[in-house]
mmCIF file of C-alpha atoms in Angstrom:
data_model
loop_
_atom_site.group_PDB
_atom_site.id
_atom_site.type_symbol
_atom_site.label_atom_id
_atom_site.label_comp_id
_atom_site.label_asym_id
_atom_site.label_seq_id
_atom_site.Cartn_x
_atom_site.Cartn_y
_atom_site.Cartn_z
ATOM 1 C CA MET A 29 -34.164 -3.405 72.866
ATOM 2 C CA ALA A 30 -31.873 -5.520 70.972
ATOM 3 C CA HIS A 31 -29.634 -3.792 68.570
ATOM 4 C CA PHE A 32 -28.864 -5.376 65.318
ATOM 5 C CA LYS A 33 -25.422 -4.418 64.446
ATOM 6 C CA LYS A 34 -24.644 -4.399 60.823
ATOM 7 C CA LYS A 35 -22.011 -6.884 60.127
ATOM 8 C CA GLN A 36 -19.211 -5.336 58.244
ATOM 9 C CA ALA A 37 -17.504 -7.360 55.637
ATOM 10 C CA GLY A 38 -14.040 -8.192 56.678
ATOM 11 C CA THR A 39 -12.501 -7.580 53.314
ATOM 12 C CA LYS A 40 -10.686 -4.447 52.357
ATOM 13 C CA GLN A 41 -12.380 -2.192 49.912
ATOM 14 C CA GLU A 42 -9.269 -1.072 48.120
ATOM 15 C CA ILE A 43 -8.164 -2.419 44.824
ATOM 16 C CA PRO A 44 -4.550 -3.416 44.970
ATOM 17 C CA THR A 45 -2.733 -1.058 42.659
ATOM 18 C CA SER A 46 0.718 -2.431 43.006
ATOM 19 C CA ALA A 47 0.432 -4.269 39.692
ATOM 20 C CA MET A 48 -0.593 -1.144 37.824
ATOM 21 C CA PRO A 49 2.945 -0.090 36.840
ATOM 22 C CA ASP A 50 3.448 -3.541 35.381
ATOM 23 C CA VAL A 51 0.364 -3.222 33.237
ATOM 24 C CA VAL A 52 1.319 0.235 32.135
ATOM 25 C CA PHE A 53 4.860 -0.838 31.341
ATOM 26 C CA MET A 54 3.544 -3.654 29.240
ATOM 27 C CA LEU A 55 1.470 -1.230 27.204
ATOM 28 C CA LEU A 56 4.443 1.075 27.020
ATOM 29 C CA PHE A 57 6.681 -1.624 25.599
ATOM 30 C CA PHE A 58 4.043 -2.521 23.051
ATOM 31 C CA PHE A 59 3.887 1.011 21.761
ATOM 32 C CA MET A 60 7.638 1.442 21.910
ATOM 33 C CA VAL A 61 8.098 -1.599 19.735
ATOM 34 C CA THR A 62 5.432 -0.676 17.215
ATOM 35 C CA THR A 63 6.466 2.951 16.891
ATOM 36 C CA VAL A 64 8.444 3.863 13.833
ATOM 37 C CA LEU A 65 10.344 6.944 14.751
ATOM 38 C CA ARG A 66 12.495 7.153 11.709
ATOM 39 C CA GLU A 67 10.603 8.853 8.947
ATOM 40 C CA VAL A 68 12.248 9.853 5.747
ATOM 41 C CA THR A 69 12.625 13.539 5.167
ATOM 42 C CA LEU A 70 10.969 14.164 1.868
ATOM 43 C CA LYS A 71 12.961 16.116 -0.638
ATOM 44 C CA VAL A 72 10.219 16.045 -3.207
ATOM 45 C CA LYS A 73 6.690 17.368 -3.105
ATOM 46 C CA LEU A 74 4.204 14.583 -2.703
ATOM 47 C CA ASP A 75 0.464 14.866 -3.145
ATOM 48 C CA LEU A 76 -0.904 11.391 -3.525
ATOM 49 C CA THR A 77 -3.780 10.783 -5.847
ATOM 50 C CA THR A 78 -6.904 8.856 -4.937
ATOM 51 C CA ALA A 79 -8.350 5.581 -6.180
ATOM 52 C CA ASN A 80 -11.189 3.249 -5.297
ATOM 53 C CA ASN A 81 -9.976 -0.243 -5.864
ATOM 54 C CA ILE A 82 -7.052 -0.305 -3.520
ATOM 55 C CA GLU A 83 -5.630 -2.857 -1.193
ATOM 56 C CA LYS A 84 -3.722 -2.643 2.043
ATOM 57 C CA ILE A 85 -0.173 -3.830 2.413
ATOM 58 C CA GLU A 86 -0.102 -5.806 5.590
ATOM 59 C CA GLU A 87 3.562 -6.752 5.570
ATOM 60 C CA LYS A 88 5.123 -3.414 6.233
ATOM 61 C CA ARG A 89 8.649 -4.702 6.620
ATOM 62 C CA LEU A 90 8.682 -5.916 3.052
ATOM 63 C CA VAL A 91 7.972 -2.474 1.699
ATOM 64 C CA SER A 92 10.580 -0.180 0.274
ATOM 65 C CA TYR A 93 9.585 3.250 -0.940
ATOM 66 C CA ILE A 94 10.436 5.225 -4.023
ATOM 67 C CA TYR A 95 9.274 8.810 -4.044
ATOM 68 C CA MET A 96 8.703 10.816 -7.195
ATOM 69 C CA GLY A 97 7.692 14.402 -7.540
ATOM 70 C CA PRO A 98 8.902 17.944 -8.086
ATOM 71 C CA GLU A 99 12.032 18.664 -6.097
ATOM 72 C CA ARG A 100 11.725 21.004 -3.148
ATOM 73 C CA LEU A 101 14.044 23.945 -3.553
ATOM 74 C CA GLU A 102 14.802 26.743 -1.166
ATOM 75 C CA ASN A 103 12.261 29.484 -0.532
ATOM 76 C CA ASN A 104 9.296 27.232 -1.224
ATOM 77 C CA GLN A 105 9.924 26.714 -4.866
ATOM 78 C CA PHE A 106 9.629 23.491 -6.744
ATOM 79 C CA GLY A 107 12.020 22.271 -9.378
ATOM 80 C CA GLU A 108 11.836 19.463 -11.845
ATOM 81 C CA ASP A 109 10.479 16.005 -11.160
ATOM 82 C CA LYS A 110 13.021 13.904 -9.279
ATOM 83 C CA VAL A 111 13.260 10.425 -7.841
ATOM 84 C CA GLN A 112 14.066 9.958 -4.181
ATOM 85 C CA ILE A 113 15.108 6.681 -2.623
ATOM 86 C CA ASP A 114 15.721 6.563 1.128
ATOM 87 C CA ASP A 115 17.126 9.918 2.098
ATOM 88 C CA SER A 116 18.660 11.151 -1.084
ATOM 89 C CA ILE A 117 17.621 12.183 -4.534
ATOM 90 C CA VAL A 118 18.806 9.876 -7.271
ATOM 91 C CA GLU A 119 19.982 11.993 -10.180
ATOM 92 C CA ASP A 120 20.958 9.118 -12.405
ATOM 93 C CA ILE A 121 17.949 6.951 -13.203
ATOM 94 C CA GLY A 122 20.281 4.129 -14.257
ATOM 95 C CA ALA A 123 21.558 3.833 -10.691
ATOM 96 C CA ILE A 124 18.154 2.701 -9.441
ATOM 97 C CA ARG A 125 18.811 -0.730 -10.860
ATOM 98 C CA ASN A 126 21.691 -1.454 -8.513
ATOM 99 C CA LEU A 127 20.084 0.241 -5.540
ATOM 100 C CA MET A 128 16.964 -1.838 -5.808
ATOM 101 C CA TYR A 129 18.867 -5.011 -6.565
ATOM 102 C CA ASP A 130 20.784 -4.628 -3.304
ATOM 103 C CA LYS A 131 17.517 -4.210 -1.458
ATOM 104 C CA LEU A 132 16.113 -7.268 -3.146
ATOM 105 C CA LEU A 133 19.054 -9.344 -1.946
ATOM 106 C CA GLU A 134 18.344 -8.255 1.608
ATOM 107 C CA GLU A 135 14.631 -8.893 1.344
ATOM 108 C CA PRO A 136 13.690 -11.391 -1.374
ATOM 109 C CA LYS A 137 9.958 -10.716 -1.042
ATOM 110 C CA LEU A 138 10.413 -6.998 -1.487
ATOM 111 C CA ILE A 139 7.447 -4.853 -2.445
ATOM 112 C CA VAL A 140 8.320 -1.517 -3.982
ATOM 113 C CA SER A 141 5.824 1.146 -3.122
ATOM 114 C CA LEU A 142 5.845 3.984 -5.606
ATOM 115 C CA ARG A 143 4.727 7.185 -4.010
ATOM 116 C CA VAL A 144 4.261 9.528 -6.892
ATOM 117 C CA ASP A 145 2.980 13.062 -6.945
ATOM 118 C CA GLU A 146 -0.309 13.290 -8.786
ATOM 119 C CA ASN A 147 0.970 15.815 -11.286
ATOM 120 C CA SER A 148 4.266 14.234 -12.193
ATOM 121 C CA GLU A 149 4.576 12.826 -15.665
ATOM 122 C CA PHE A 150 4.103 9.244 -16.673
ATOM 123 C CA GLY A 151 7.357 9.195 -18.645
ATOM 124 C CA LEU A 152 9.489 9.312 -15.506
ATOM 125 C CA LEU A 153 7.455 6.510 -13.982
ATOM 126 C CA THR A 154 8.039 4.231 -16.966
ATOM 127 C CA ASP A 155 11.762 4.920 -16.799
ATOM 128 C CA VAL A 156 11.783 3.922 -13.147
ATOM 129 C CA GLN A 157 9.647 0.881 -13.851
ATOM 130 C CA LYS A 158 12.051 -0.256 -16.520
ATOM 131 C CA GLU A 159 14.834 -0.043 -13.972
ATOM 132 C CA LEU A 160 12.778 -2.057 -11.514
ATOM 133 C CA GLN A 161 12.254 -4.720 -14.143
ATOM 134 C CA GLN A 162 15.986 -4.893 -14.665
ATOM 135 C CA ALA A 163 16.578 -5.131 -10.932
ATOM 136 C CA GLY A 164 14.083 -7.959 -10.651
ATOM 137 C CA THR A 165 11.771 -6.232 -8.186
ATOM 138 C CA PHE A 166 8.506 -7.081 -9.848
ATOM 139 C CA ARG A 167 6.050 -6.572 -7.023
ATOM 140 C CA ILE A 168 5.106 -2.941 -6.986
ATOM 141 C CA ASN A 169 2.400 -0.870 -5.457
ATOM 142 C CA TYR A 170 1.090 2.482 -6.611
ATOM 143 C CA SER A 171 0.499 4.268 -3.367
ATOM 144 C CA THR A 172 -2.830 6.082 -3.346
ATOM 145 C CA LYS A 173 -5.311 7.360 -0.862
ATOM 146 C CA ARG A 174 -8.851 6.086 -0.614
ATOM 147 C CA GLU A 175 -11.413 8.048 -2.540
ATOM 148 C CA ASP A 176 -14.157 9.424 -0.365
ATOM 149 C CA MET B 131 20.068 3.080 80.493
ATOM 150 C CA LEU B 132 19.206 5.434 77.756
ATOM 151 C CA LEU B 133 16.689 4.189 75.416
ATOM 152 C CA LYS B 134 16.862 5.944 72.156
ATOM 153 C CA LYS B 135 13.441 6.293 70.841
ATOM 154 C CA ARG B 136 13.736 6.910 67.202
ATOM 155 C CA GLU B 137 11.312 6.105 64.531
ATOM 156 C CA ARG B 138 12.636 3.677 62.045
ATOM 157 C CA GLU B 139 12.620 4.978 58.510
ATOM 158 C CA SER B 140 11.187 2.530 56.102
ATOM 159 C CA ALA B 141 13.749 0.990 53.813
ATOM 160 C CA GLU B 142 11.478 0.770 50.821
ATOM 161 C CA ILE B 143 11.509 3.083 47.890
ATOM 162 C CA ASN B 144 8.211 4.697 47.371
ATOM 163 C CA GLY B 145 6.920 3.079 44.223
ATOM 164 C CA SER B 146 3.671 4.877 43.857
ATOM 165 C CA SER B 147 5.001 7.433 41.417
ATOM 166 C CA MET B 148 6.338 4.722 39.167
ATOM 167 C CA ALA B 149 2.925 4.424 37.556
ATOM 168 C CA ASP B 150 2.933 8.126 36.794
ATOM 169 C CA ILE B 151 6.277 7.918 35.057
ATOM 170 C CA ALA B 152 5.146 4.935 33.063
ATOM 171 C CA PHE B 153 1.930 6.677 32.099
ATOM 172 C CA LEU B 154 3.829 9.704 30.927
ATOM 173 C CA LEU B 155 6.024 7.596 28.671
ATOM 174 C CA LEU B 156 3.023 5.642 27.515
ATOM 175 C CA ILE B 157 1.184 8.769 26.497
ATOM 176 C CA PHE B 158 4.251 10.027 24.646
ATOM 177 C CA PHE B 159 4.460 6.873 22.580
ATOM 178 C CA LEU B 160 0.717 6.787 22.066
ATOM 179 C CA VAL B 161 0.862 10.236 20.579
ATOM 180 C CA THR B 162 3.916 9.681 18.406
ATOM 181 C CA THR B 163 2.851 6.298 17.077
ATOM 182 C CA THR B 164 1.378 6.350 13.632
ATOM 183 C CA ILE B 165 -0.110 3.042 12.717
ATOM 184 C CA ASN B 166 -0.565 4.034 9.128
ATOM 185 C CA VAL B 167 -1.231 1.308 6.681
ATOM 186 C CA ASP B 168 -0.003 1.853 3.208
ATOM 187 C CA THR B 169 -2.761 1.537 0.682
ATOM 188 C CA GLY B 170 -2.501 1.437 -3.044
ATOM 189 C CA ILE B 171 -2.936 -0.427 -6.263
ATOM 190 C CA GLY B 172 -0.815 -3.557 -6.333
ATOM 191 C CA MET B 173 0.805 -4.665 -9.551
ATOM 192 C CA VAL B 174 3.299 -7.229 -10.669
ATOM 193 C CA LEU B 175 5.682 -6.088 -13.355
ATOM 194 C CA PRO B 176 6.602 -8.453 -16.163
ATOM 195 C CA PRO B 177 10.222 -9.576 -16.418
ATOM 196 C CA PRO B 178 12.337 -7.542 -18.840
ATOM 197 C CA LEU B 179 12.081 -8.496 -22.473
ATOM 198 C CA ASP B 180 14.855 -10.486 -23.981
ATOM 199 C CA PRO B 181 15.741 -8.767 -27.276
ATOM 200 C CA GLU B 182 16.681 -12.058 -28.909
ATOM 201 C CA VAL B 183 13.452 -13.833 -28.109
ATOM 202 C CA GLU B 184 10.429 -12.852 -30.119
ATOM 203 C CA PRO B 185 7.398 -12.058 -27.976
ATOM 204 C CA PRO B 186 4.677 -14.657 -28.348
ATOM 205 C CA PRO B 187 1.992 -13.772 -30.867
ATOM 206 C CA ILE B 188 -1.218 -12.387 -29.436
ATOM 207 C CA ARG B 189 -4.493 -12.665 -31.232
ATOM 208 C CA GLU B 190 -5.886 -9.268 -31.962
ATOM 209 C CA ARG B 191 -9.292 -10.018 -30.495
ATOM 210 C CA ASN B 192 -7.818 -10.992 -27.135
ATOM 211 C CA GLN B 193 -6.186 -7.663 -26.605
ATOM 212 C CA MET B 194 -7.969 -4.523 -25.514
ATOM 213 C CA ASN B 195 -5.925 -1.496 -26.427
ATOM 214 C CA ILE B 196 -6.551 1.459 -24.213
ATOM 215 C CA LEU B 197 -4.836 4.662 -25.180
ATOM 216 C CA VAL B 198 -4.832 7.655 -22.874
ATOM 217 C CA ASN B 199 -3.406 11.010 -23.832
ATOM 218 C CA ALA B 200 -2.152 13.798 -21.626
ATOM 219 C CA GLN B 201 -5.551 15.491 -21.617
ATOM 220 C CA GLY B 202 -7.211 12.378 -20.207
ATOM 221 C CA LEU B 203 -8.997 11.430 -23.412
ATOM 222 C CA ILE B 204 -9.429 7.697 -23.853
ATOM 223 C CA LEU B 205 -9.472 5.445 -26.876
ATOM 224 C CA MET B 206 -10.573 1.859 -26.419
ATOM 225 C CA ASP B 207 -9.882 -0.191 -29.526
ATOM 226 C CA GLU B 208 -9.939 2.958 -31.646
ATOM 227 C CA GLN B 209 -13.199 4.207 -30.187
ATOM 228 C CA PRO B 210 -13.318 7.300 -28.007
ATOM 229 C CA VAL B 211 -15.001 6.624 -24.675
ATOM 230 C CA SER B 212 -15.475 8.519 -21.448
ATOM 231 C CA ILE B 213 -13.917 7.258 -18.235
ATOM 232 C CA ASN B 214 -17.284 6.195 -16.819
ATOM 233 C CA GLU B 215 -17.840 3.745 -19.643
ATOM 234 C CA VAL B 216 -14.453 2.066 -19.350
ATOM 235 C CA LYS B 217 -15.431 -0.377 -16.633
ATOM 236 C CA THR B 218 -18.578 -1.713 -18.290
ATOM 237 C CA LYS B 219 -16.816 -1.976 -21.617
ATOM 238 C CA LEU B 220 -13.940 -3.877 -20.065
ATOM 239 C CA ILE B 221 -16.236 -6.303 -18.290
ATOM 240 C CA GLU B 222 -18.005 -6.930 -21.558
ATOM 241 C CA PHE B 223 -14.691 -7.452 -23.303
ATOM 242 C CA ILE B 224 -13.339 -9.894 -20.725
ATOM 243 C CA ASN B 225 -16.505 -11.893 -20.200
ATOM 244 C CA ASN B 226 -17.771 -11.775 -23.781
ATOM 245 C CA PRO B 227 -21.234 -13.085 -22.897
ATOM 246 C CA ASN B 228 -22.514 -13.131 -26.474
ATOM 247 C CA ASN B 229 -19.413 -14.718 -27.977
ATOM 248 C CA ASP B 230 -18.692 -11.659 -30.022
ATOM 249 C CA GLU B 231 -16.037 -12.212 -32.679
ATOM 250 C CA THR B 232 -14.179 -9.034 -31.777
ATOM 251 C CA LEU B 233 -13.998 -9.571 -28.016
ATOM 252 C CA ALA B 234 -11.804 -11.876 -25.947
ATOM 253 C CA VAL B 235 -12.021 -15.632 -26.546
ATOM 254 C CA SER B 236 -12.096 -16.338 -22.824
ATOM 255 C CA PRO B 237 -11.401 -14.373 -19.633
ATOM 256 C CA GLU B 238 -8.080 -16.204 -19.240
ATOM 257 C CA ALA B 239 -6.915 -15.045 -22.637
ATOM 258 C CA ALA B 240 -7.950 -11.415 -22.246
ATOM 259 C CA ILE B 241 -5.142 -8.895 -22.122
ATOM 260 C CA VAL B 242 -5.615 -5.277 -21.248
ATOM 261 C CA SER B 243 -2.971 -3.064 -22.757
ATOM 262 C CA LEU B 244 -2.745 0.390 -21.281
ATOM 263 C CA LYS B 245 -0.750 2.913 -23.245
ATOM 264 C CA THR B 246 -0.251 6.475 -22.230
ATOM 265 C CA GLN B 247 1.655 9.432 -23.520
ATOM 266 C CA LYS B 248 4.807 10.346 -21.670
ATOM 267 C CA GLU B 249 3.375 13.703 -20.643
ATOM 268 C CA THR B 250 0.299 12.219 -19.009
ATOM 269 C CA PRO B 251 -0.054 13.277 -15.394
ATOM 270 C CA TYR B 252 0.163 10.420 -12.925
ATOM 271 C CA ARG B 253 -3.353 11.176 -11.672
ATOM 272 C CA ILE B 254 -4.944 10.383 -15.023
ATOM 273 C CA TYR B 255 -2.933 7.203 -15.346
ATOM 274 C CA ILE B 256 -4.010 6.014 -11.901
ATOM 275 C CA ASP B 257 -7.651 6.874 -12.606
ATOM 276 C CA MET B 258 -7.423 4.713 -15.670
ATOM 277 C CA LEU B 259 -5.702 1.855 -13.864
ATOM 278 C CA ASP B 260 -8.281 2.150 -11.118
ATOM 279 C CA GLU B 261 -11.047 1.496 -13.634
ATOM 280 C CA VAL B 262 -9.251 -1.566 -14.975
ATOM 281 C CA MET B 263 -8.746 -2.875 -11.440
ATOM 282 C CA GLY B 264 -12.389 -2.116 -10.695
ATOM 283 C CA ALA B 265 -13.497 -4.178 -13.678
ATOM 284 C CA TYR B 266 -11.424 -7.130 -12.514
ATOM 285 C CA LYS B 267 -12.648 -6.739 -8.964
ATOM 286 C CA ASP B 268 -16.282 -6.839 -10.082
ATOM 287 C CA LEU B 269 -15.660 -9.913 -12.202
ATOM 288 C CA ARG B 270 -13.818 -11.732 -9.450
ATOM 289 C CA ASP B 271 -16.443 -10.805 -6.885
ATOM 290 C CA ALA B 272 -19.201 -12.085 -9.139
ATOM 291 C CA ALA B 273 -17.395 -15.353 -9.803
ATOM 292 C CA SER B 274 -16.561 -15.782 -6.152
ATOM 293 C CA ARG B 275 -20.122 -15.118 -5.070
ATOM 294 C CA ALA B 276 -21.494 -17.557 -7.632
ATOM 295 C CA ASN B 277 -19.110 -20.329 -6.634
ATOM 296 C CA TYR B 278 -18.475 -19.832 -2.942
ATOM 297 C CA GLY B 279 -21.104 -17.401 -1.777
ATOM 298 C CA VAL B 280 -18.672 -14.801 -0.480
ATOM 299 C CA GLU B 281 -16.846 -11.891 -1.998
ATOM 300 C CA PHE B 282 -13.365 -12.371 -3.364
ATOM 301 C CA ASP B 283 -11.727 -10.292 -0.650
ATOM 302 C CA ARG B 284 -13.114 -12.566 2.005
ATOM 303 C CA LEU B 285 -11.543 -15.700 0.623
ATOM 304 C CA LYS B 286 -8.503 -16.662 2.654
ATOM 305 C CA PRO B 287 -5.125 -15.795 1.136
ATOM 306 C CA GLU B 288 -3.501 -18.730 -0.625
ATOM 307 C CA SER B 289 -6.630 -20.837 -0.304
ATOM 308 C CA PRO B 290 -7.494 -23.045 -3.303
ATOM 309 C CA GLN B 291 -10.742 -21.145 -3.760
ATOM 310 C CA ARG B 292 -8.918 -17.867 -4.102
ATOM 311 C CA GLU B 293 -6.444 -19.286 -6.555
ATOM 312 C CA ASN B 294 -9.303 -20.739 -8.558
ATOM 313 C CA ILE B 295 -10.879 -17.355 -9.009
ATOM 314 C CA GLN B 296 -7.518 -15.808 -9.792
ATOM 315 C CA ASP B 297 -6.997 -18.382 -12.507
ATOM 316 C CA MET B 298 -10.440 -17.690 -13.905
ATOM 317 C CA TYR B 299 -9.752 -13.986 -14.163
ATOM 318 C CA PRO B 300 -6.016 -13.438 -14.296
ATOM 319 C CA LYS B 301 -5.058 -9.809 -14.325
ATOM 320 C CA LYS B 302 -3.129 -9.505 -17.529
ATOM 321 C CA ILE B 303 -2.372 -5.844 -17.757
ATOM 322 C CA SER B 304 0.355 -4.468 -19.916
ATOM 323 C CA ILE B 305 1.594 -0.978 -19.288
ATOM 324 C CA ALA B 306 3.627 0.991 -21.734
ATOM 325 C CA ALA B 307 4.506 4.504 -22.673
ATOM 326 C CA GLU B 308 3.647 5.580 -26.156
ATOM 327 C CA GLU B 309 6.727 5.724 -28.315
ATOM 328 C CA ASP B 310 6.940 8.940 -30.227
#
């Protein structure tokens, strides 16, 4: 009786994995580049309010933040409403003008994102807005969450 | 002769664990990355007023005065309204379909003036601004759908169509704190 021997394919059945580290490294670099590690330590309490008709800011590098809310004190207490820019609390509202003007010189298309606590008073916001007008940073954004 | 029989060690570095190291780093960055998009209500502030230059006169009928107090009570042109009515009233004011004498002459001329007390919580102010933005969004969407068949958001940025609609319904919103 004649045997029919199954012909085995001559190719290897393994997938070459030598390029895998390259792929993984590529992904790694992508995430390393997109990661923003430096987050500001908030010195004010911030509960954002919600709104419906909001838009996304796509150009994140243009954005500079101003935080407003009750100051965090020791032992979990909250003080008066304060303004925080970058890492420090700005005591003198009149100093915002120069601070923001310097930022505007660095980034002419600056967008100022105002992150304001939902319970802080409107009066402080107008004071800050007046300073922004003086500084010439007219594009602002009231940071809110999406209403569900 | 003495033949040394020794197995040759391979000169290569074992690279198989390289993938593991890379994966570990990858997972670390995957976890720490926050791709958070900032969302909010965009506004453009007006330039500061020059004290020597008189502000241009505004016809009374073109301006909608909205007053909000710290309790969240709303007055629209001296009439108390609830927050749910604001949007419809604003759309009526801006569009003025029946050519009412007391409402805006044209959408381009309409100005929404939002005044709030200094003590008003930010939340109430944003709710109010949200309604104004909502009114403008509805108007722009309607105009965009009538002219181009798509919603305003789907028009390309800086396209002539988009600018057309923006010119039809410019957002003229004035924000001020009530002087006491």
